[in-house]
PDB file of C-alpha atoms in Angstrom:
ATOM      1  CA  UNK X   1     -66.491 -76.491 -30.639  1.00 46.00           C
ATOM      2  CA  UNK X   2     -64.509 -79.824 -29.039  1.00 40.00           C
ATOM      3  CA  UNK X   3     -61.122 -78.176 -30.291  1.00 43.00           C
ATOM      4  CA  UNK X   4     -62.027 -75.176 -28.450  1.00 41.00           C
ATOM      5  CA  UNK X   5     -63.427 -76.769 -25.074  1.00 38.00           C
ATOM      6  CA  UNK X   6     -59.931 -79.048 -25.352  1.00 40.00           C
ATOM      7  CA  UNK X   7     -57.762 -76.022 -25.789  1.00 40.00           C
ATOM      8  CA  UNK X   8     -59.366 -74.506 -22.587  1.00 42.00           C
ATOM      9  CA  UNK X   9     -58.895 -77.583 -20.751  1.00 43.00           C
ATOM     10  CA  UNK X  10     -54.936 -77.649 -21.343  1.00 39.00           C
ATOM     11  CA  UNK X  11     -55.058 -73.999 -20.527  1.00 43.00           C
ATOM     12  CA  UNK X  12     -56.909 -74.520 -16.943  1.00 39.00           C
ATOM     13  CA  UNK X  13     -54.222 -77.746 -16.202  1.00 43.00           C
ATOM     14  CA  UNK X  14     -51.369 -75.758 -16.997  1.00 38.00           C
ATOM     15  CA  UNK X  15     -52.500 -72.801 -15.018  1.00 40.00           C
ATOM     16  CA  UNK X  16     -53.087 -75.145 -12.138  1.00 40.00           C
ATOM     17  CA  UNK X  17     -49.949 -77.222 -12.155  1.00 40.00           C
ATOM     18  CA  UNK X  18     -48.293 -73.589 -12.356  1.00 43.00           C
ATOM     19  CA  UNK X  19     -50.352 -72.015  -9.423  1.00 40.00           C
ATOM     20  CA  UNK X  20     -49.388 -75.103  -6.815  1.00 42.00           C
ATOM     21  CA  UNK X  21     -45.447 -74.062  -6.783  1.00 40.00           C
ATOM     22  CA  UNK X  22     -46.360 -70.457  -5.810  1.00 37.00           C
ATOM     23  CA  UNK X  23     -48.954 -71.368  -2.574  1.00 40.00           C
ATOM     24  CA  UNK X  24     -45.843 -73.662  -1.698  1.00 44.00           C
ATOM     25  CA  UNK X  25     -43.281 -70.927  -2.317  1.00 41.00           C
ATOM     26  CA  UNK X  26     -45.584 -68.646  -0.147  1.00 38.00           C
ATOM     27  CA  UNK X  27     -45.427 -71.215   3.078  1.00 41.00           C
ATOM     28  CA  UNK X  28     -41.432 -71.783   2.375  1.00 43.00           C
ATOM     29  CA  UNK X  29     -40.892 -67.878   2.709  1.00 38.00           C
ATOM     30  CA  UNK X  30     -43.241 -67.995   5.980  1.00 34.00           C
ATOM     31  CA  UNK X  31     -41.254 -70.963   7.389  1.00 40.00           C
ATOM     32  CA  UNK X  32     -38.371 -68.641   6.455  1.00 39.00           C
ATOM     33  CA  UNK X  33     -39.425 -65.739   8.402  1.00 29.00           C
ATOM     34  CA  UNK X  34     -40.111 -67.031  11.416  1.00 33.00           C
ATOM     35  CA  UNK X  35     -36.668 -69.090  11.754  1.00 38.00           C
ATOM     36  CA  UNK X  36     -35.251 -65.813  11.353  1.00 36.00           C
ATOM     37  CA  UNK X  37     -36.617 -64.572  13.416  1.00 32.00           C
ATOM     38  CA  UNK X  38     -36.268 -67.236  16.146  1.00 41.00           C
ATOM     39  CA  UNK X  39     -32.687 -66.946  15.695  1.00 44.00           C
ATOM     40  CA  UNK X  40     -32.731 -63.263  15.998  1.00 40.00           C
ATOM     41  CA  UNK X  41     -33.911 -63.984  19.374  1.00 44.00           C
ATOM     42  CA  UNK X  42     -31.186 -66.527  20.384  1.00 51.00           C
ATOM     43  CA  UNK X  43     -28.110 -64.436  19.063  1.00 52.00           C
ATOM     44  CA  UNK X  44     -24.724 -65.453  20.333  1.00 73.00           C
ATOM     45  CA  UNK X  45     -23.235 -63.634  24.033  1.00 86.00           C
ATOM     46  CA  UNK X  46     -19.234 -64.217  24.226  1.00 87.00           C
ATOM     47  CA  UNK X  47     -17.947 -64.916  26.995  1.00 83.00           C
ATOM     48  CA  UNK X  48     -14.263 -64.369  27.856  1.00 78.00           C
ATOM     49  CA  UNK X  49     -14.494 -65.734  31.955  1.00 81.00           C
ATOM     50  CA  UNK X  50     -17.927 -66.841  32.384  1.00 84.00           C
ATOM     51  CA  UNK X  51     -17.217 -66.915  36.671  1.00 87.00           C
ATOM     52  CA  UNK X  52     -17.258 -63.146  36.897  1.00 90.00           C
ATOM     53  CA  UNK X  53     -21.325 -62.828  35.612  1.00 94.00           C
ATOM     54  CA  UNK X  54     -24.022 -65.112  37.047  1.00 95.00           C
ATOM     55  CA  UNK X  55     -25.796 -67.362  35.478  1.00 92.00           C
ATOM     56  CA  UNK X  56     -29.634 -65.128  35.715  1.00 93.00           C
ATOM     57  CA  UNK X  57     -27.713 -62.110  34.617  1.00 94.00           C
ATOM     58  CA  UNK X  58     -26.363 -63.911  31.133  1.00 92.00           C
ATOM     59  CA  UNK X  59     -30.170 -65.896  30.424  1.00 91.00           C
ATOM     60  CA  UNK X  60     -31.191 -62.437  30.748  1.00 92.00           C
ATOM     61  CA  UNK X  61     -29.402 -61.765  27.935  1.00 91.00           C
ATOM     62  CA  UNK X  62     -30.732 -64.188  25.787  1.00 86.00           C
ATOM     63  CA  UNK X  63     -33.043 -61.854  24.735  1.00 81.00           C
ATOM     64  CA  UNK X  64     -31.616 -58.986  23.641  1.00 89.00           C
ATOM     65  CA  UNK X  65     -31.486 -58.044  19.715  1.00 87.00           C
ATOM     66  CA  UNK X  66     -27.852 -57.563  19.069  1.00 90.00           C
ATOM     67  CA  UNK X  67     -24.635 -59.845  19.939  1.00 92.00           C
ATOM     68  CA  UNK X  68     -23.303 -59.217  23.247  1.00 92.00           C
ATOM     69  CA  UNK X  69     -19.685 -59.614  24.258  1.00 93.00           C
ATOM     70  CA  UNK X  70     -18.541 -59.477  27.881  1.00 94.00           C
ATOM     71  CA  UNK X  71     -14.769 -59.131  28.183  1.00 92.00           C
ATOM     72  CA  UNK X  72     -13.685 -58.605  31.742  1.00 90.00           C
ATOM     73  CA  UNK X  73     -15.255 -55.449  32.922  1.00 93.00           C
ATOM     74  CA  UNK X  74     -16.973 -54.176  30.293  1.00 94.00           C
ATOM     75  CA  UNK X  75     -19.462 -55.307  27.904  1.00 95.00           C
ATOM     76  CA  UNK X  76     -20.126 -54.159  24.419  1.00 94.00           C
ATOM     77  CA  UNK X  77     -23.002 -54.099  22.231  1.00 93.00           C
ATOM     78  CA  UNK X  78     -23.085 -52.605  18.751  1.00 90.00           C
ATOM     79  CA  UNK X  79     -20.960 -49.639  18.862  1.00 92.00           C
ATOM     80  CA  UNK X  80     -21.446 -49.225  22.762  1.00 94.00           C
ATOM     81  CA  UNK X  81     -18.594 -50.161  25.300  1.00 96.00           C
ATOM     82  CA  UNK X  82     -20.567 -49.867  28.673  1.00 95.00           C
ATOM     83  CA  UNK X  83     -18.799 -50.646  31.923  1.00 96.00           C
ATOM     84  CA  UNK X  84     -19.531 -52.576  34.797  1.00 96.00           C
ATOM     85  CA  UNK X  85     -20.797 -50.287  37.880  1.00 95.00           C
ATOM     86  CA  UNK X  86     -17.893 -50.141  40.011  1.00 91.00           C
ATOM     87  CA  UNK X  87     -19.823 -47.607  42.715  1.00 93.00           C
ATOM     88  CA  UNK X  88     -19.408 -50.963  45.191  1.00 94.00           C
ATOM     89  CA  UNK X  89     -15.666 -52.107  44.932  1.00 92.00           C
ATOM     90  CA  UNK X  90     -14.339 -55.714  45.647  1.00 94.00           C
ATOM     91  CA  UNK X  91     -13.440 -56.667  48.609  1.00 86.00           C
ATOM     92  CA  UNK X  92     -14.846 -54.237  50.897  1.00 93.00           C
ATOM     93  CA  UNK X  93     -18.194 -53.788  52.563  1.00 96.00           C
ATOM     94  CA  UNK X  94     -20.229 -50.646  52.950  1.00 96.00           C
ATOM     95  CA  UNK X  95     -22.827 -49.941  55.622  1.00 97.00           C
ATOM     96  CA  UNK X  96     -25.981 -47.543  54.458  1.00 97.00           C
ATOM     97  CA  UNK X  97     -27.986 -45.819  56.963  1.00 97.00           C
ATOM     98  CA  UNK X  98     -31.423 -44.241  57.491  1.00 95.00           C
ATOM     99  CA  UNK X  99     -33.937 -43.293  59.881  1.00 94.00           C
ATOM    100  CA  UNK X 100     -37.773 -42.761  59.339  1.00 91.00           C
ATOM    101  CA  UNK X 101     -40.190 -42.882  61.855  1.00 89.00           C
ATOM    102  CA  UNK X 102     -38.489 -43.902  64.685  1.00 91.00           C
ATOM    103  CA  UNK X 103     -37.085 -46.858  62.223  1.00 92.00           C
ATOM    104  CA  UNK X 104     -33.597 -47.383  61.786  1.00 94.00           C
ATOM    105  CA  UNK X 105     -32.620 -48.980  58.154  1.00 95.00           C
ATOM    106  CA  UNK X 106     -29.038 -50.345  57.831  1.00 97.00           C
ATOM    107  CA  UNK X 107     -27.869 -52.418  55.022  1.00 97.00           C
ATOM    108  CA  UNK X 108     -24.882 -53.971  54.531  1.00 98.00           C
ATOM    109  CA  UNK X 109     -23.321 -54.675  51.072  1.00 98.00           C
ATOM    110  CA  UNK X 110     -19.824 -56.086  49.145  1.00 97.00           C
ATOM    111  CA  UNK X 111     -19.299 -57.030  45.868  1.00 96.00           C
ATOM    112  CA  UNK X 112     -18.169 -60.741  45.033  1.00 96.00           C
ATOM    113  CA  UNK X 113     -18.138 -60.644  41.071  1.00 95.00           C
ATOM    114  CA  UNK X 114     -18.698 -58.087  38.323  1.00 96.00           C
ATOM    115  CA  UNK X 115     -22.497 -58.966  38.450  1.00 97.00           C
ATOM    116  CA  UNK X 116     -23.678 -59.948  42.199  1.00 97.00           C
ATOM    117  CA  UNK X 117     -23.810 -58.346  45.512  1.00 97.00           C
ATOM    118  CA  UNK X 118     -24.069 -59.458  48.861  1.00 97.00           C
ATOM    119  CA  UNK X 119     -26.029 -58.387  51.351  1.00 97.00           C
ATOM    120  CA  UNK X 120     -27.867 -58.216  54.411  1.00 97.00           C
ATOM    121  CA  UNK X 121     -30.577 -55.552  55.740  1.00 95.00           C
ATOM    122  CA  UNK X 122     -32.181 -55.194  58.823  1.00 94.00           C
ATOM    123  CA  UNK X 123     -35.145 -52.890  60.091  1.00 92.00           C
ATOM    124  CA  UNK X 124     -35.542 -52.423  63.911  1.00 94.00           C
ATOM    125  CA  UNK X 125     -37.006 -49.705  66.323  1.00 92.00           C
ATOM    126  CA  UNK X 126     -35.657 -46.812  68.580  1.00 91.00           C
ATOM    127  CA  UNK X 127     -34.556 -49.351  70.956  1.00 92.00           C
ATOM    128  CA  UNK X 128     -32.291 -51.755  68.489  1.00 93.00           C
ATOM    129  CA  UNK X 129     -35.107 -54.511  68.392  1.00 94.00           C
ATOM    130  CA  UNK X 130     -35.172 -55.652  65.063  1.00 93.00           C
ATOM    131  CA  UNK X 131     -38.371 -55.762  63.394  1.00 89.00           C
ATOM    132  CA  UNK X 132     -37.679 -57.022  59.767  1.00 87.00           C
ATOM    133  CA  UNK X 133     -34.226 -58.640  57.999  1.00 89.00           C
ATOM    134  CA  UNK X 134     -33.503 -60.338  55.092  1.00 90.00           C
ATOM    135  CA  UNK X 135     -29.929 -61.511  53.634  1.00 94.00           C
ATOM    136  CA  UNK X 136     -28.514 -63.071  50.538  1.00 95.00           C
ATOM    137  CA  UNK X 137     -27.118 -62.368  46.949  1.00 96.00           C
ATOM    138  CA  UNK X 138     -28.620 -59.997  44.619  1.00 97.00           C
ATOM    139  CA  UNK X 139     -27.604 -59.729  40.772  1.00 97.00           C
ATOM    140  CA  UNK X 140     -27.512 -57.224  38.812  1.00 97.00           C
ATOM    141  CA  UNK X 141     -30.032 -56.282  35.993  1.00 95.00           C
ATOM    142  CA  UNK X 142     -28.987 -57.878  32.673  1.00 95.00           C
ATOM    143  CA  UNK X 143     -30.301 -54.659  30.543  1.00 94.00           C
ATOM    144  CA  UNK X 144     -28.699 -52.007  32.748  1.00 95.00           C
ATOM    145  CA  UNK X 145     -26.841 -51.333  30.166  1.00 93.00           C
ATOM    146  CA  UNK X 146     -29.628 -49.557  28.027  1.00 92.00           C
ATOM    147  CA  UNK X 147     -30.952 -47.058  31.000  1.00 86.00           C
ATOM    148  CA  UNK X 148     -30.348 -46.574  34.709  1.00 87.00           C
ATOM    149  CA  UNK X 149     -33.283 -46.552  37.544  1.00 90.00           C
ATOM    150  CA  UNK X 150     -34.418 -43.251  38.952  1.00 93.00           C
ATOM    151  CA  UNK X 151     -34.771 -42.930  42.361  1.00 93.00           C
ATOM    152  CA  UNK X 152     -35.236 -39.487  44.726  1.00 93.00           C
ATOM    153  CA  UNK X 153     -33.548 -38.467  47.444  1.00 94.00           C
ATOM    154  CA  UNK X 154     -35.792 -38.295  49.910  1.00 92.00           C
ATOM    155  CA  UNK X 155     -33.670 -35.731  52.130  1.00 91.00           C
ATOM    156  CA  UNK X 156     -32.376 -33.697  49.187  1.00 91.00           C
ATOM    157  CA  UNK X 157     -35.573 -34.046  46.436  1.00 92.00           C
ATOM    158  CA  UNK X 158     -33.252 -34.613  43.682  1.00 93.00           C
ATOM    159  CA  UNK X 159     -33.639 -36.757  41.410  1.00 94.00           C
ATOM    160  CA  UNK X 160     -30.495 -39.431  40.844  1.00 94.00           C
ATOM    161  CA  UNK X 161     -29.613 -42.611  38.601  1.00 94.00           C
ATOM    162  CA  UNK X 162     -29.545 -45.763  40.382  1.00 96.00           C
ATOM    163  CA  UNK X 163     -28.665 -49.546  39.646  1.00 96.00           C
ATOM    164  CA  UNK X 164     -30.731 -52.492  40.572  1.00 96.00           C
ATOM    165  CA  UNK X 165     -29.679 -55.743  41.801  1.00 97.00           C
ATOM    166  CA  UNK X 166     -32.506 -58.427  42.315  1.00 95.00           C
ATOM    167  CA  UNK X 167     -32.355 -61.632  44.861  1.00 95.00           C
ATOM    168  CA  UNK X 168     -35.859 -63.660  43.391  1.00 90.00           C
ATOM    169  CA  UNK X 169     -36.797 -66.465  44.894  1.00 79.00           C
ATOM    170  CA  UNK X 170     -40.629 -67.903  46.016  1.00 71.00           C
ATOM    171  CA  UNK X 171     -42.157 -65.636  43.602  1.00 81.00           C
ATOM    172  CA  UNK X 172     -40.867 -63.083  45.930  1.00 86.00           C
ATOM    173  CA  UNK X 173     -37.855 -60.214  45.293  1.00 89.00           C
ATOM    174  CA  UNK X 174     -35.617 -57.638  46.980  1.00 92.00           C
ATOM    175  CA  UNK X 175     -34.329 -55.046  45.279  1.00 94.00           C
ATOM    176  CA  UNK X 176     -31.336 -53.262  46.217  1.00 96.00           C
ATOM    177  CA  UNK X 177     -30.977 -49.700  44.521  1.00 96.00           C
ATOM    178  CA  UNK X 178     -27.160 -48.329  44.768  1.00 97.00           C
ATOM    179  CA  UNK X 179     -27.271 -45.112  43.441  1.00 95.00           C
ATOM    180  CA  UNK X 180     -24.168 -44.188  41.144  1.00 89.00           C
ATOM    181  CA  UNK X 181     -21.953 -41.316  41.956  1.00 85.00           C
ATOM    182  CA  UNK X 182     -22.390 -39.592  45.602  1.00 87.00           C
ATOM    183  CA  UNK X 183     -24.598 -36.835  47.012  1.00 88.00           C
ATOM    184  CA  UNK X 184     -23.998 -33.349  46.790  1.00 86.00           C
ATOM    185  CA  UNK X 185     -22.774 -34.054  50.656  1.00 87.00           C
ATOM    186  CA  UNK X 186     -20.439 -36.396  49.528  1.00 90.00           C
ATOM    187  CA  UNK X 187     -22.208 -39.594  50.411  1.00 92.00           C
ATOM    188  CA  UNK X 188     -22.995 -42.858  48.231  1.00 95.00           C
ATOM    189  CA  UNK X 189     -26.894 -43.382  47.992  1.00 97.00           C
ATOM    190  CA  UNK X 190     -28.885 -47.219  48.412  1.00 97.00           C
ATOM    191  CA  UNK X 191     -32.619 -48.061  48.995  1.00 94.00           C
ATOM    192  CA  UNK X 192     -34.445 -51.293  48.933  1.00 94.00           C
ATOM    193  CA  UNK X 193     -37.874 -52.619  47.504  1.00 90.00           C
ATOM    194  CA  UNK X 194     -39.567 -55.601  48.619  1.00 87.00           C
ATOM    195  CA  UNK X 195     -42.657 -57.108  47.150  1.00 84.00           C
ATOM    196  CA  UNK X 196     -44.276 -60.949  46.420  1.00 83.00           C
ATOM    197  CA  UNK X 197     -46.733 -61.446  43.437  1.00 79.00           C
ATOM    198  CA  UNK X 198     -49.074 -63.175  45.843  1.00 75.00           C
ATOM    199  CA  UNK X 199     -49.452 -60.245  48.569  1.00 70.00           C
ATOM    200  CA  UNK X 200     -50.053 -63.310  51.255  1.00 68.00           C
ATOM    201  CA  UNK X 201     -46.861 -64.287  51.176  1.00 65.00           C
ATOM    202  CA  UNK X 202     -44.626 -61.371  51.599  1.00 65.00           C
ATOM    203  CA  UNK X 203     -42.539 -61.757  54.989  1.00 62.00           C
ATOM    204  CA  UNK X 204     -41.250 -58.388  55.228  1.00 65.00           C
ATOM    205  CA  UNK X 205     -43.199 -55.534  56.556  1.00 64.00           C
ATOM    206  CA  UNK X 206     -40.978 -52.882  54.531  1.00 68.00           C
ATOM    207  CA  UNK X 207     -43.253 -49.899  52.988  1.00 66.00           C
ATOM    208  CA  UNK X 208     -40.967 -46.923  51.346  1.00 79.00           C
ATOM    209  CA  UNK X 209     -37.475 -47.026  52.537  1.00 88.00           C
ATOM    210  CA  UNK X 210     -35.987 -43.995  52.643  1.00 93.00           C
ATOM    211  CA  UNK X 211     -32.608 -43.223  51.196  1.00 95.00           C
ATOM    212  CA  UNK X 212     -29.804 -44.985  52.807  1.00 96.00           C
ATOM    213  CA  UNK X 213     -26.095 -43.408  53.022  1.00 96.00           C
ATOM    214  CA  UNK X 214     -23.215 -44.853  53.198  1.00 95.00           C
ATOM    215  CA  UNK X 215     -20.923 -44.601  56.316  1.00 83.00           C
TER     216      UNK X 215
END
């Protein structure tokens, strides 16, 4: 009877000095896990000439599942080679136009690096007074890459692709919408969107803008 209660004794201490490794092997392969995938989420962007892309648009990159390289005007991704949007050019500025309600809409834009436009709007009545502006430097989306924004013509009804470029600031943000390609009269295509998180604190009284075409 003792030689049998010993030989269950050694049996449960073995069995327990051989059970500890695995609970510790279990937490090793969870510490594992998640510092793969924390890197996953930090995975490396080249850059060849960091001056041409802002600073927002590459952090908004940091989050993106694959390596990113971005080699003059073009980035690539995978197998994908997507290009810049080149609908605004360097160097020169282009004035959009609309009227709505008696409203006149003109914005004003140029390009100053592959990412980041500059511009100014400005919203006034029949008789030139203005009633809303806003200026500055808007950047472009860091995933536009994976799908363009819709917008509709709001003369036409179509439907066309669009790329947005954000100016944040205050908990605030205006959008500016150039559409890529032109009309079927020929024209480029623009809106804007304005909004705040807190409604209190939006400046601008700008509701839906029409679409805006280039001169």
């Amino acid at each position: 009877m003792k030689k049998t209660i010993w030989l269950a004794m050694i049996t449960l201490g073995l069995w327990s000095c051989n059970s500890q490794p695995l609970k510790n092997e279990g937490k090793s392969n969870a510490d594992s896990l998640r510092t793969e995938l924390k890197d996953k989420s930090q995975l490396p962007i080249d850059l060849k000439d960091s001056s041409q892309y802002d600073k927002a648009f590459i952090q908004g990159l940091a989050g993106y599942n694959e390596p990113v390289q971005l080699i003059d005007n073009y980035l690539i991704t995978g197998n994908d080679t997507i290009y810049f949007p080149e609908d605004i050019p360097f160097n020169k500025t282009i004035d959009f136009k609309a009227t709505k309600d008696h409203k006149k809409y003109l914005l004003s834009v140029s390009r100053t690096s592959l990412t980041n436009l500059s511009y100014s709007f400005k919203l006034s009545d029949e008789k030139d007074k203005v009633l809303d502006s806003n200026a500055g430097n808007a950047v472009l989306g860091s995933m536009f890459f994976l799908a363009s924004e819709t917008d509709k013509d709001t003369q036409t009804g179509e439907n066309y692709g669009s790329y947005e470029y954000w100016d944040k600031s205050n908990d605030c943000w205006f959008a500016v919408r150039i559409g890529h390609g032109k009309s079927p009269d020929g024209k480029q295509r623009a809106i804007v969107k304005y909004g705040c998180e807190d409604k209190n604190k939006q400046a601008l009284k700008l509701q839906e803008c029409p679409t805006l075409r280039g001169e």
